[in-house]
Amino acid sequence: CPLIIWKGLNIRTIKWFRAEQDNKARGDYEYSNQLVNWVANTLQEYNVPIEHFAFDATGMGYHLKGFAKGYPVTFNKGVVQEYDENGNPVTFEQYYNIRSQIIGKTKALLEMGKISCSLDKETIVKYGHKQLHRRFIDILFDEMNIFISTKKNHKIYYRNKEEYKTKFKSSPDLMDAICLRAVFEFDA
């Protein structure tokens, strides 16, 4: 469960939550408290206001709904209506759901060179359920498959997490966390 600390559109650091007792069920009260306390402490450590905290409100993120001033994102919900500089609704990019919209916005920011990263690409990270030691750059390289799109109901569609896991045999946790930053770039 990565939490990314940003300065503007620059990734400054990534913190990883790991439950103290991995054998606890995800819905367990103690596990939930560990996650909530860890997030609160991490945000405080990096002086991040709650209003600047976006999180996946499904799965483990369900436990974070108490961060009411944050930005909970439920990936299968509808899109956020965006507007141009004259206040007209933007209609040229039609996304299937908010997950697709967030990934599409992140892809555009990356292609324009607006997202950067201060982390050393050779940093070794404990990654995935098996806690394998992997280089940061290798994780990003693998997870860039998140940007493969298709059409669904004539709208731009990016795979949901379960479809991604089925196809690539891993979860795009890091790239999902990176993509959440895009919610603050919507012209809503």
Coordinates of C-alpha atoms in Angstrom, one line a residue, residues 2 4 6 9 11 54-56 71 73 75 98-110 115 140 143-148 158-159 164 172-186:
P2 CA 2.1 3.0 -1.3
I4 CA 3.3 9.1 -2.4
W6 CA 4.4 15.1 -3.9
L9 CA 3.9 17.3 -9.8
I11 CA 7.3 12.7 -6.7
A54 CA -6.3 11.5 -2.5
F55 CA -6.9 7.8 -1.9
D56 CA -8.6 4.8 -3.4
Y71 CA -10.4 13.1 -1.7
V73 CA -11.9 8.0 -5.2
F75 CA -12.6 3.9 -9.4
I98 CA -13.3 7.9 -13.2
R99 CA -10.4 5.3 -13.1
S100 CA -10.1 5.7 -16.9
Q101 CA -10.3 9.5 -16.6
I102 CA -7.6 9.6 -13.9
I103 CA -5.3 7.3 -15.8
G104 CA -5.9 9.3 -19.0
K105 CA -5.1 12.6 -17.3
T106 CA -1.9 11.0 -15.8
K107 CA -0.8 9.7 -19.2
A108 CA -1.3 13.2 -20.7
L109 CA 0.7 14.8 -17.9
L110 CA 3.5 12.3 -18.4
I115 CA 5.3 14.8 -13.9
L140 CA 7.4 1.4 -13.0
E143 CA 3.2 -1.2 -14.3
M144 CA 3.3 1.2 -17.4
N145 CA 0.9 -1.4 -18.9
I146 CA -1.7 0.4 -16.9
F147 CA -1.7 3.0 -19.8
I148 CA -3.0 0.5 -22.4
Y158 CA -8.4 1.5 -19.0
R159 CA -8.4 -1.9 -17.4
Y164 CA -5.0 -5.9 -14.9
P172 CA -0.6 -2.0 -10.3
D173 CA -0.5 -0.6 -6.7
L174 CA 2.4 1.9 -7.3
M175 CA 1.0 3.3 -10.6
D176 CA -2.5 3.5 -9.2
A177 CA -1.1 5.6 -6.4
I178 CA 0.8 7.8 -8.8
C179 CA -2.4 8.2 -10.9
L180 CA -4.4 9.4 -8.0
R181 CA -2.5 12.7 -8.1
A182 CA -4.3 13.6 -11.3
V183 CA -7.6 14.2 -9.4
F184 CA -6.1 17.6 -8.4
E185 CA -5.5 18.5 -12.0
F186 CA -9.1 18.2 -13.2

